[in-house]
Short mmCIF file of C-alpha atoms in Angstrom, two decimals:
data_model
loop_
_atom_site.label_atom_id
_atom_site.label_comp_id
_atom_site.label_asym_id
_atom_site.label_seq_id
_atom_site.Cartn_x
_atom_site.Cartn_y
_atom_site.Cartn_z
CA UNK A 29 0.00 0.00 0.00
CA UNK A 30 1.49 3.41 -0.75
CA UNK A 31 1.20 5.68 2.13
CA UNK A 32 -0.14 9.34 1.16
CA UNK A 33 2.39 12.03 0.57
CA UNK A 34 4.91 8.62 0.07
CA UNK A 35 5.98 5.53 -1.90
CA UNK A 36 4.86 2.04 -1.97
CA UNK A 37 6.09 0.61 0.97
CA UNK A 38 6.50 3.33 3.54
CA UNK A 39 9.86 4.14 1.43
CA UNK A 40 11.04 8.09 1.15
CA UNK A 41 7.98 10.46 0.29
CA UNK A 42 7.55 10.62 -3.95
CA UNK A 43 9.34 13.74 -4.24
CA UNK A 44 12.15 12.68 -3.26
CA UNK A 45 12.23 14.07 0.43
CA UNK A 46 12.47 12.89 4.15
CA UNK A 47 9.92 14.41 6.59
CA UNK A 48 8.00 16.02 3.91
CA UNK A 49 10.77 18.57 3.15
CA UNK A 50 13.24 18.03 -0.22
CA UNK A 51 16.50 16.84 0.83
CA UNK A 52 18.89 19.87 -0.40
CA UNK A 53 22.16 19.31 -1.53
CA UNK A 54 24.92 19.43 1.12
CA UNK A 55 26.35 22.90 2.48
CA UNK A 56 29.76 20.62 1.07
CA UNK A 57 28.82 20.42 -2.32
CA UNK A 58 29.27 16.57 -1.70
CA UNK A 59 25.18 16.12 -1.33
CA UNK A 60 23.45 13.69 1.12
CA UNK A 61 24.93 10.24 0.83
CA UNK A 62 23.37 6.85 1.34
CA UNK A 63 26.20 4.71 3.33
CA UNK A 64 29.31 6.15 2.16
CA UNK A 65 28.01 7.08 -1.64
CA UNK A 66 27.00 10.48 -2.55
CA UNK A 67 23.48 9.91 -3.74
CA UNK A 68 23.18 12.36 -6.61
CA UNK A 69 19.07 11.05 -6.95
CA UNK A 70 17.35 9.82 -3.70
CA UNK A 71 14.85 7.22 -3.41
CA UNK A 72 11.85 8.26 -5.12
CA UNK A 73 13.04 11.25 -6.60
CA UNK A 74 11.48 11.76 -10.08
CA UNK A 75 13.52 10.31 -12.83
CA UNK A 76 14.25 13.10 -14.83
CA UNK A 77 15.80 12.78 -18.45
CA UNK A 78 14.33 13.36 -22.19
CA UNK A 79 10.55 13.16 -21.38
CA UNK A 80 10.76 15.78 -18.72
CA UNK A 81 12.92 17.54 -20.76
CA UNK A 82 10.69 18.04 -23.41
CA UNK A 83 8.20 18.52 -20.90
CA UNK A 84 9.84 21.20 -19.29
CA UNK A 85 10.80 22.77 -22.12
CA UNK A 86 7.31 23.23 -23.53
CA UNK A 87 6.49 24.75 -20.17
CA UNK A 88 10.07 27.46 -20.55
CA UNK A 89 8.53 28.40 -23.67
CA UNK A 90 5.54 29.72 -22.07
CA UNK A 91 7.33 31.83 -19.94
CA UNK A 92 9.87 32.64 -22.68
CA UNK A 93 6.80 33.97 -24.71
CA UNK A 94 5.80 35.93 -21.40
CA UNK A 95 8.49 37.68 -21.07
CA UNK A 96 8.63 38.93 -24.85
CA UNK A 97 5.29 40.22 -23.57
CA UNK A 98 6.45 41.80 -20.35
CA UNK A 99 9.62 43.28 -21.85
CA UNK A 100 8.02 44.42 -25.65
CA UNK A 101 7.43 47.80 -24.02
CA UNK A 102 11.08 48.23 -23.38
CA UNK A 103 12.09 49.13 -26.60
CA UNK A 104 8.99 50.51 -27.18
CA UNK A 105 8.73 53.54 -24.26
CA UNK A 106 9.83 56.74 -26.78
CA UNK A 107 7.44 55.38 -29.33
CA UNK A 108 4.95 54.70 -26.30
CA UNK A 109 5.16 58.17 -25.50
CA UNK A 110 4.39 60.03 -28.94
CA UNK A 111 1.66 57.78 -29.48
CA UNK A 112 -0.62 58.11 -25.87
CA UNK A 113 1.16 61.97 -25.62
CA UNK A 114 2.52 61.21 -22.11
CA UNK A 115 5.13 62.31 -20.00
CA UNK A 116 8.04 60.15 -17.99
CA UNK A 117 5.99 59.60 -15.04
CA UNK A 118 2.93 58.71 -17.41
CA UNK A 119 4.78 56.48 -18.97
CA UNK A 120 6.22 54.62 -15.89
CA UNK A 121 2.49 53.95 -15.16
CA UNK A 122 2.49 51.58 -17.76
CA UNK A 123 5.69 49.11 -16.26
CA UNK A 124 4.24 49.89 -12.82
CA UNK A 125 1.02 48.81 -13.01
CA UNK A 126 2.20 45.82 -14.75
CA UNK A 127 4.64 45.09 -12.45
CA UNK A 128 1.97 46.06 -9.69
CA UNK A 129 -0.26 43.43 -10.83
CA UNK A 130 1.93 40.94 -11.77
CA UNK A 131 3.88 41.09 -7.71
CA UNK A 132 0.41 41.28 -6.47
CA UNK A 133 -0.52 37.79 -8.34
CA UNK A 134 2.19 35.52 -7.19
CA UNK A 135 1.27 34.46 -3.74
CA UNK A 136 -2.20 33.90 -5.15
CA UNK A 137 -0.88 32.40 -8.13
CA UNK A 138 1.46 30.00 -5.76
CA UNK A 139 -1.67 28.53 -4.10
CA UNK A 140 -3.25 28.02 -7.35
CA UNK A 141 -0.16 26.10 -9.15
CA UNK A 142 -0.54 23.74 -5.63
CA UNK A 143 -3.82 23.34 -5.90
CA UNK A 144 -4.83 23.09 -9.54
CA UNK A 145 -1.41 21.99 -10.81
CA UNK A 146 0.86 23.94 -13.29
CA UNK A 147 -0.90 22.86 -16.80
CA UNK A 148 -4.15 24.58 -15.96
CA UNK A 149 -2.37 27.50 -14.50
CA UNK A 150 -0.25 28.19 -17.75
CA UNK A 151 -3.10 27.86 -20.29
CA UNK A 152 -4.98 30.70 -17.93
CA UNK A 153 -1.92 32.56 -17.97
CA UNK A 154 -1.01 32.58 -21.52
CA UNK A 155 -4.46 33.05 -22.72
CA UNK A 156 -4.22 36.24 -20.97
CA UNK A 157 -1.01 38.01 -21.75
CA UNK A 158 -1.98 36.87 -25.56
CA UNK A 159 -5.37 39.54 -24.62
CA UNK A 160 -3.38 41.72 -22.74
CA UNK A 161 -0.90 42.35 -25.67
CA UNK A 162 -3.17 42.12 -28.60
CA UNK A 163 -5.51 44.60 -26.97
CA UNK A 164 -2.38 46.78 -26.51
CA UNK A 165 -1.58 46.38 -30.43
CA UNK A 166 -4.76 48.11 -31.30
CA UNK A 167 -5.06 50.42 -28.38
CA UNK A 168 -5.10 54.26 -28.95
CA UNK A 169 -5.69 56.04 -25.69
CA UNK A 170 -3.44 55.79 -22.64
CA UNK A 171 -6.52 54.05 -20.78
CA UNK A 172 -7.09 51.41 -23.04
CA UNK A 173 -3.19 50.83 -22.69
CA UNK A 174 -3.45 50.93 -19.53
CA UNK A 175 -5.80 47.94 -18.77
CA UNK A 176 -4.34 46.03 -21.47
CA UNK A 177 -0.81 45.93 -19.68
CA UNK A 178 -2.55 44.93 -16.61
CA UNK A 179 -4.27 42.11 -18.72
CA UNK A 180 -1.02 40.98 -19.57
CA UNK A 181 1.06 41.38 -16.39
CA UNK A 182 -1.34 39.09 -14.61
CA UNK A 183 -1.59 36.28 -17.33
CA UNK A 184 2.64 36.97 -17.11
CA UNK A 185 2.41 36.46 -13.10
CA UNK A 186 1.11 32.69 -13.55
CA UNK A 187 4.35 31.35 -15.65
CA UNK A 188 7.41 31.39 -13.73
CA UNK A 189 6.07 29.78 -10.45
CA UNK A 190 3.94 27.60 -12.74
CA UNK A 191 7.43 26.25 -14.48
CA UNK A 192 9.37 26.44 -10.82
CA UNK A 193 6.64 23.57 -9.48
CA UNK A 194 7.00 21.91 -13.12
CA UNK A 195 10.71 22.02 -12.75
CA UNK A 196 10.59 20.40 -9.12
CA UNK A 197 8.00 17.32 -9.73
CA UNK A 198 10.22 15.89 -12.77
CA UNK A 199 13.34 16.32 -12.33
CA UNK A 200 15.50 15.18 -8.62
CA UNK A 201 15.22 17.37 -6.26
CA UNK A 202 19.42 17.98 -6.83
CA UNK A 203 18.72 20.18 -10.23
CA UNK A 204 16.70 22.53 -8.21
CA UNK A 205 19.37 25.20 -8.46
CA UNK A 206 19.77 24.13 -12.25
CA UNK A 207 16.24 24.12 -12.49
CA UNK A 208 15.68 27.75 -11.46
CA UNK A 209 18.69 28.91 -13.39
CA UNK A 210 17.63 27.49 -16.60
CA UNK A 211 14.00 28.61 -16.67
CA UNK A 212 15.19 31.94 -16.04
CA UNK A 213 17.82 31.49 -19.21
CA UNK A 214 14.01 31.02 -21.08
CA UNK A 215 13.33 34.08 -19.52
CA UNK A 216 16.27 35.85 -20.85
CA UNK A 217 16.12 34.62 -24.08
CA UNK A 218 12.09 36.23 -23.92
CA UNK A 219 13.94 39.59 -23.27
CA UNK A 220 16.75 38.61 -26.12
CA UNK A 221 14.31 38.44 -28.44
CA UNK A 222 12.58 42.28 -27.23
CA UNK A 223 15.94 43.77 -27.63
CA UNK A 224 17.05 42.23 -30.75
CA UNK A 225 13.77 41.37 -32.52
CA UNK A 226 11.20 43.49 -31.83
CA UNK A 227 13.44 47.07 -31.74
CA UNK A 228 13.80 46.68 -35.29
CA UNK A 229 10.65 45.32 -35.75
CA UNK A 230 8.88 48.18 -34.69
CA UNK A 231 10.40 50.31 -36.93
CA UNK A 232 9.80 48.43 -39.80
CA UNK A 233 6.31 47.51 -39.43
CA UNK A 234 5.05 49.88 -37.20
CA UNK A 235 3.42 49.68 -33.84
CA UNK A 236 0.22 47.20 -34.06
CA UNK A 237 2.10 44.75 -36.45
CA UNK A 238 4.69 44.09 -33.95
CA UNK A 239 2.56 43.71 -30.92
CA UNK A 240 -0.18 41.67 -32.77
CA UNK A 241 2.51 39.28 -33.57
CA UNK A 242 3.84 38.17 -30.49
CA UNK A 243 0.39 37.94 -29.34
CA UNK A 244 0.12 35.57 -32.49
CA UNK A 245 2.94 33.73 -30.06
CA UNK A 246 1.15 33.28 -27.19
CA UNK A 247 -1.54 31.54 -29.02
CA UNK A 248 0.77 29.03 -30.56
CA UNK A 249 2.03 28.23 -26.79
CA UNK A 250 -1.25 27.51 -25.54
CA UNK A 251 -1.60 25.13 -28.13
CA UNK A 252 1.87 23.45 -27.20
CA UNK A 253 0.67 23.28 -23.20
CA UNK A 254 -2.52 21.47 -24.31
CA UNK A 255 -1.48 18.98 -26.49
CA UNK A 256 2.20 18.01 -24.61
CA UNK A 257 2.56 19.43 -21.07
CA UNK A 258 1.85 17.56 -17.67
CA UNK A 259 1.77 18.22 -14.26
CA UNK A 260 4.26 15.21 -13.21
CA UNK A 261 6.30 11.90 -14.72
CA UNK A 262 3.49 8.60 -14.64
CA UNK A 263 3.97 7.06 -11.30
CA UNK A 264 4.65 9.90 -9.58
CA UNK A 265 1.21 11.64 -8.55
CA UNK A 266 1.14 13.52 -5.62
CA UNK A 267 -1.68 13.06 -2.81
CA UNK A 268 -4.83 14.73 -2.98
CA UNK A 269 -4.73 18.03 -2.04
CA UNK A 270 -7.29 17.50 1.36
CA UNK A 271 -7.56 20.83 2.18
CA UNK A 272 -10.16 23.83 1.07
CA UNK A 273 -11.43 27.03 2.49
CA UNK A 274 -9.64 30.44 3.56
CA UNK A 275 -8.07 29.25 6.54
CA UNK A 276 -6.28 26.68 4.46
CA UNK A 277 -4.77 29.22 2.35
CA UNK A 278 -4.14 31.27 5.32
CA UNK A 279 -2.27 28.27 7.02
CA UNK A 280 -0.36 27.53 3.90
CA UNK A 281 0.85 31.18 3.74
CA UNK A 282 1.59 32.10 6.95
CA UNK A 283 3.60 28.47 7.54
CA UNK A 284 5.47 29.74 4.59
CA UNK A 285 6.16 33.07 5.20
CA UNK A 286 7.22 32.01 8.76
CA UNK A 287 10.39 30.53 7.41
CA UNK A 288 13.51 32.71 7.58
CA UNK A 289 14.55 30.64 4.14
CA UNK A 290 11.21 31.96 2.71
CA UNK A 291 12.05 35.62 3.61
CA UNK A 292 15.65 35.14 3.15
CA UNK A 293 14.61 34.27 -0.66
CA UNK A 294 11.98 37.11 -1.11
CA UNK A 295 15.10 39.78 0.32
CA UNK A 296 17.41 38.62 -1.92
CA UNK A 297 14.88 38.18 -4.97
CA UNK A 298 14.16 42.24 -3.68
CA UNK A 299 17.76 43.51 -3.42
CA UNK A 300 19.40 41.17 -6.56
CA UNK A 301 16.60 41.51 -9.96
CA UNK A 302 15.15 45.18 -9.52
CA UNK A 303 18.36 47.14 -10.94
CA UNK A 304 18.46 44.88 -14.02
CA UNK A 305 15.03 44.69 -14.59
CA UNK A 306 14.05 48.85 -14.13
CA UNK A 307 16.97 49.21 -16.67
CA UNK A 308 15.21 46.54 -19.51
CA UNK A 309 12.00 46.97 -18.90
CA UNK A 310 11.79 51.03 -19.13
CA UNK A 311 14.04 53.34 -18.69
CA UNK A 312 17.38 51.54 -19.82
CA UNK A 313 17.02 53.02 -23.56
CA UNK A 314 15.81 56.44 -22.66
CA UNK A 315 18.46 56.79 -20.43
CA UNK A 316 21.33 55.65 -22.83
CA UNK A 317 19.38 57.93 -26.15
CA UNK A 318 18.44 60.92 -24.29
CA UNK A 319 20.91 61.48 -21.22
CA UNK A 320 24.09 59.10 -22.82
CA UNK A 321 23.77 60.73 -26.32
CA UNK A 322 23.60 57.07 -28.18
CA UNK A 323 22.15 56.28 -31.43
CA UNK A 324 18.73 53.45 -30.86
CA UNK A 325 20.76 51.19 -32.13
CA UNK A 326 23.83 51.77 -30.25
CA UNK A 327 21.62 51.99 -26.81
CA UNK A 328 19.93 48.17 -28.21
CA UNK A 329 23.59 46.72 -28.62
CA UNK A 330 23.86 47.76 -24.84
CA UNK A 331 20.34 46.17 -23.78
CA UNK A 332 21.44 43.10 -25.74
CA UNK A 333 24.89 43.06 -24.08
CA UNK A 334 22.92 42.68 -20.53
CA UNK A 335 20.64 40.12 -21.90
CA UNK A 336 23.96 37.61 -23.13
CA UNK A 337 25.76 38.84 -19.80
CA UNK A 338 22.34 37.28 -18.29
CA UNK A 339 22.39 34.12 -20.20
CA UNK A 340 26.24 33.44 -19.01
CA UNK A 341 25.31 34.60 -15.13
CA UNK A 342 22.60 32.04 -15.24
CA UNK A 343 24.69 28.99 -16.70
CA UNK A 344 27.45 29.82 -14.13
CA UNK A 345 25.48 30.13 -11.01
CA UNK A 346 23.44 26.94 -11.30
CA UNK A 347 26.94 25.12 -11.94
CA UNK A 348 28.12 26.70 -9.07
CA UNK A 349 25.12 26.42 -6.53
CA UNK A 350 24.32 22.85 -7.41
CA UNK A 351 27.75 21.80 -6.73
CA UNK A 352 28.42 24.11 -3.81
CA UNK A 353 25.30 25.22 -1.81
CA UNK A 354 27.67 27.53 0.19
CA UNK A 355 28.52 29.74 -2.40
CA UNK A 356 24.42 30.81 -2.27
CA UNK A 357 25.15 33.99 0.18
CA UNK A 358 28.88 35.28 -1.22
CA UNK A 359 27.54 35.14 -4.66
CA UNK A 360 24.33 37.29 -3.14
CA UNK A 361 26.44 40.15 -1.21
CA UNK A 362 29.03 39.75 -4.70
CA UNK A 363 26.04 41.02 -7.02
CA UNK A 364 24.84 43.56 -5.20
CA UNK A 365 27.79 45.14 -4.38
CA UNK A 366 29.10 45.04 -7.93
CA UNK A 367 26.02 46.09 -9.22
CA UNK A 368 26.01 48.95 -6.20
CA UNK A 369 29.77 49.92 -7.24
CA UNK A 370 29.26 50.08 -11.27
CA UNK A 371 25.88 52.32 -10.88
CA UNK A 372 28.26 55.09 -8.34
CA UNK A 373 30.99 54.60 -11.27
CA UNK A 374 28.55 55.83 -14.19
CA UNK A 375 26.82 58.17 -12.27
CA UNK A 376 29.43 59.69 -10.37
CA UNK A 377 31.99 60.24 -13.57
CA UNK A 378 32.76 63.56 -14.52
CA UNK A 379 31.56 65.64 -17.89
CA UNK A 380 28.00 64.66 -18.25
CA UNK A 381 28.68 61.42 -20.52
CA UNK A 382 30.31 58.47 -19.52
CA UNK A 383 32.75 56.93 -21.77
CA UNK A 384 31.79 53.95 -23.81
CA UNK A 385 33.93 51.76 -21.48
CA UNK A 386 31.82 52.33 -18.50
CA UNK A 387 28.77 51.73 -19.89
CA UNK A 388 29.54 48.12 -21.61
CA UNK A 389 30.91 47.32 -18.21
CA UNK A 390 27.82 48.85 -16.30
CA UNK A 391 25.82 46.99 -18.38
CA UNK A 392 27.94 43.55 -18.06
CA UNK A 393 27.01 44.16 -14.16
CA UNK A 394 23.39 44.72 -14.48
CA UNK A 395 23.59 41.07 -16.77
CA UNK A 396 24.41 39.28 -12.82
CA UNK A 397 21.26 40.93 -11.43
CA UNK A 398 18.28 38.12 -12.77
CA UNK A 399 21.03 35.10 -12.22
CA UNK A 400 21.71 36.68 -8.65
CA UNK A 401 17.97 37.25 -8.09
CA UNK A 402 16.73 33.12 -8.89
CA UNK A 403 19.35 32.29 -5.45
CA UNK A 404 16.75 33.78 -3.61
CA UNK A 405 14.32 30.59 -4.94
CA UNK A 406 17.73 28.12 -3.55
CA UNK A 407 17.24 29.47 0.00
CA UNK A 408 13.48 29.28 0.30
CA UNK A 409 12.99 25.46 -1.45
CA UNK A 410 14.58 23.48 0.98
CA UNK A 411 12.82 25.43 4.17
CA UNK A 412 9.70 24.28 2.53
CA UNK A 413 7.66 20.95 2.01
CA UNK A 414 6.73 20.01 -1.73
CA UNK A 415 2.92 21.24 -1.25
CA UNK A 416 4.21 24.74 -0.51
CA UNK A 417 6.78 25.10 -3.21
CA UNK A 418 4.23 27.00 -5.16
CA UNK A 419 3.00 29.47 -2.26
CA UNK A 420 6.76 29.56 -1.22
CA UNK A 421 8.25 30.60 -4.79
CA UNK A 422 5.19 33.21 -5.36
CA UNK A 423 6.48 34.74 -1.83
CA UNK A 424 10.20 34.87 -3.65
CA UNK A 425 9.02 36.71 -6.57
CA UNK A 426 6.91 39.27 -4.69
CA UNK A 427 10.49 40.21 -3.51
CA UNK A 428 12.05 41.34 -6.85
CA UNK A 429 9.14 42.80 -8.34
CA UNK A 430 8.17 44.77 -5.67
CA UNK A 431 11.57 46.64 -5.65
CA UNK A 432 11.05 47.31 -8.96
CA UNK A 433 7.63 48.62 -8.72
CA UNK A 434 9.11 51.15 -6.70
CA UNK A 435 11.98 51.81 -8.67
CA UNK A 436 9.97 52.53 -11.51
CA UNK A 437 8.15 54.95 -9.95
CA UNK A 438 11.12 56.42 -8.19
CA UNK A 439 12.73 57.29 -11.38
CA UNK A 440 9.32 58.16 -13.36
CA UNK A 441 8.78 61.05 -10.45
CA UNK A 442 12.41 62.11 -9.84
CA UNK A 443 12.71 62.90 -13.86
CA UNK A 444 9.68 64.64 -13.95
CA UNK A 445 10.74 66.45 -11.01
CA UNK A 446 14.65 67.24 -11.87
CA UNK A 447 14.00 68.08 -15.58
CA UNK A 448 15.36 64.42 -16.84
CA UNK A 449 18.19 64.65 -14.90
CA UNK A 450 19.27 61.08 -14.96
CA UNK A 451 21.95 61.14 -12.44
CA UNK A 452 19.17 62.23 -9.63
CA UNK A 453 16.41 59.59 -10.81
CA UNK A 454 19.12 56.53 -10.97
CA UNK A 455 20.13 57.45 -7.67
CA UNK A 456 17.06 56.05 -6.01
CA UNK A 457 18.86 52.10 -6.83
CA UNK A 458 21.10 52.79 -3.80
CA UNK A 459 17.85 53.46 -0.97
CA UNK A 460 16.34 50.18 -2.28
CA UNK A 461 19.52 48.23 -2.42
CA UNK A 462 20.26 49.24 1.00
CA UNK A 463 17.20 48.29 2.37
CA UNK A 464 17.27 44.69 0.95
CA UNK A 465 21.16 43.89 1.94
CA UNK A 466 20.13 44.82 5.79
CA UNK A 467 17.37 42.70 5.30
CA UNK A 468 19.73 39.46 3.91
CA UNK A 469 21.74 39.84 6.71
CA UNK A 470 19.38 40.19 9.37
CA UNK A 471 18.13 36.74 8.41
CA UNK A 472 21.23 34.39 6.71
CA UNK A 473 22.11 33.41 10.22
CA UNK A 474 19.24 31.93 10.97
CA UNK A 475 17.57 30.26 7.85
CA UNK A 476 21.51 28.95 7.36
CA UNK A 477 21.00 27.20 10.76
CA UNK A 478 17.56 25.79 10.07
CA UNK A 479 18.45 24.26 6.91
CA UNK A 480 21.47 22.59 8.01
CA UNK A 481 19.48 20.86 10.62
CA UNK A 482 17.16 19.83 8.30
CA UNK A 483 19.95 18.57 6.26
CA UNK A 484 21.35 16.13 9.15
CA UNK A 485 17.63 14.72 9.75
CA UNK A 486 17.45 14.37 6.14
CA UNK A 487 20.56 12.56 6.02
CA UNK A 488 19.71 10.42 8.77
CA UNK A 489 16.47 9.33 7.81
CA UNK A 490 17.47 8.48 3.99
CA UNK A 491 20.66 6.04 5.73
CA UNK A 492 17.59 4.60 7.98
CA UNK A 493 15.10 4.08 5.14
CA UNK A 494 17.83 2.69 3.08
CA UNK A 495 18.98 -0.19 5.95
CA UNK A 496 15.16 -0.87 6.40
CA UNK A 497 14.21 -1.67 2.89
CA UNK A 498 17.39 -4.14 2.68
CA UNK A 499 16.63 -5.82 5.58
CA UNK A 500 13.43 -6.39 4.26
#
């Protein structure tokens, strides 16, 4: 009889974990062992390889469709402006409220993903950033654009949790930090395709061409989810969700937000992605055109160079947090003071205009920011059982987006305000960044001590488990 929550014979729980919690990979780097073996896949792990690759992948290029979506308006913000007449902090309101909605969707969304599972979720999601961005294609007031970015950024806020929980029931728990990297590589490659694609797009074909066909995309992914994606590898269905009613949902926050790895991960997600992100998804290109003095299409080399700088980040921090869990809070603290030193370096240098130099390397930086931002997932998975991953990772991604949300507005008002003095607006990064670093901190200690226990019972247990089933 197979237990619930477990596998057949009272063996270690179907995802892989001991005690309901995934067993995470050893502060060593060496991973939990099984007699005197590391055990790179634990008993009843899911198996991984070319089906839930495919899998996966099918779900990545939902959220790699989102993010075209999310980041279209990037390249789009002068040409936003002459056509709805607005102003910078006008303009903001578009990024903001999209980014308002889309932070304000993910703890919600996190419930939903462990309760309905992620293939539902990601068909609701895509079918409504394809609205969202179609309705922006033929909008003409600032209102109309309005709602349809808010359309969009909550169909974008059900992906990237939705492919976290995919990620986690298919492959071993091991390839979390992998996991998380490489999903936000689809991510990147989303915003690889604004930058590259879709600047010269626009200029060729105009404004409702270019956003009607993306949102062409986003059908064609909702097609892929409903013919090839499921929720988990045969075999490997998890119990029942038992549970209904607000003060389940309630429970199921509160136990996660309770967990210094939780909040460690939502601080981190905060202080890492928001520096990047402000600079991509708005005001990167105004700032290099109008204050820098570059040509469009010197300012999109620059937006591409952070995108590749992304896509490298990413590859090298999963290699380096799967195989060394330690290096989770130096590579932290090493982003965001890089990222704090390069911003004082460009807007500190002397004459106005910062030498060509400076801004490849600021720009280089700002790549480490969405790579630094997906540790923040790595501390909060192992503090938290399987049927909270969802809740758990939408309480991560609040973090990031929220300091953006802010940021966006920050700069938006303090342009307005200065005359489009850039050096003023940028300035804000440093309040936010300072904020979130006293907030990592404050809580590494702890969650660092929680999780190691958790490792030793974990540890423990599997060695146990192990003896039990060969004596049997």
């Amino acid at each position: 009889m197979t237990r619930e929550g477990g596998s057949p014979d009272g063996g270690t729980p179907a995802d892989g974990s001991a005690n309901g919690f995934p067993c995470p990979a050893d502060p060593t780097g060496h991973g939990p062992t099984v007699g005197s073996a590391p055990a790179d896949v634990l008993p009843g792990d899911p198996p991984g390889g070319r089906r839930a690759a495919f899998v996966w992948a099918v779900g990545t290029c939902v959220y790699l469709v989102a993010v075209v979506h999310r980041t279209s308006l990037g390249v789009a913000g002068i040409d936003a402006a002459d056509r709805f007449h607005v102003g910078a902090s006008a303009l903001s309101s578009f990024s903001i409220l999209q980014v308002l909605v889309y932070a304000g969707m993910q703890i919600p969304v996190g419930l939903m993903v462990d309760r309905l599972g992620t293939k539902k979720v990601l068909l609701l999601g895509a079918l409504l950033f394809t609205l969202g961005q179609a309705a922006f294609a033929l909008s003409h007031s600032y209102g109309t654009a309005l709602a349809a970015r808010a359309v969009l950024g909550c169909g974008d806020a059900m992906t990237f949790v939705s492919v976290l929980r995919l990620g986690f029931r298919w492959f071993p728990a091991r390839r979390g930090p992998l996991i998380a990297q490489g999903a936000a590589l689809f991510g990147v490659a989303g915003n690889l395709v604004s930058t590259v694609a879709l600047s010269r797009l626009l200029h060729s074909a105009g404004w409702t061409p270019t956003f009607l066909g993306t949102a062409l995309a986003g059908a064609l992914v909702m097609v892929l989810v409903a013919l090839f994606l499921k929720d988990h590898p045969e075999g490997y269905v998890p119990p029942p969700a038992r549970h209904v009613g607000l003060a389940f949902v309630r429970r199921q926050i509160t136990d996660a937000w309770r967990e210094p790895g939780t909040r460690l991960g939502m601080w981190t997600h905060f202080t890492c992605q928001f520096s990047g992100m402000v600079f991509l998804l708005l005001w990167g290109l105004p700032y290099l055109v109008e204050d820098q003095g570059l040509s469009r299409d010197a300012a999109g080399g620059l937006l591409t160079l952070v995108v590749v700088a992304n896509m490298v980040f990413g590859m090298v921090f999963g290699q380096i947090i799967s195989r060394h869990h330690g290096a989770r809070l130096p590579l932290t603290l090493g982003v965001i003071a890089t990222t704090a030193a390069a911003w004082a370096a460009a807007l500190s240098w002397p004459g106005g205009q910062d030498p060509r130099w400076l801004l490849v390397l600021l720009c280089v930086v700002l790549g480490a920011c969405g790579p630094g931002s997906m540790i923040g997932f790595d501390f909060a998975r192992p503090a938290n059982p399987p049927e909270r991953f969802g809740t758990a990772s939408g309480i991560v991604n609040v973090g990031g987006f929220t300091a953006s949300m802010i940021t966006l507005f920050s700069v938006g008002v303090l342009l307005d305000a200065t005359g489009d003095n850039y050096r003023v607006a940028w300035s804000s990064v440093f309040v936010v960044q300072a904020v979130g670093t006293a907030q990592v901190l404050r809580l590494w200690r702890r969650a660092d001590r929680l999780e190691r226990e958790r490792i030793a019972v974990s540890r423990v247990e599997s060695v146990h488990r192990t003896a039990a089933v060969v004596g049997e």
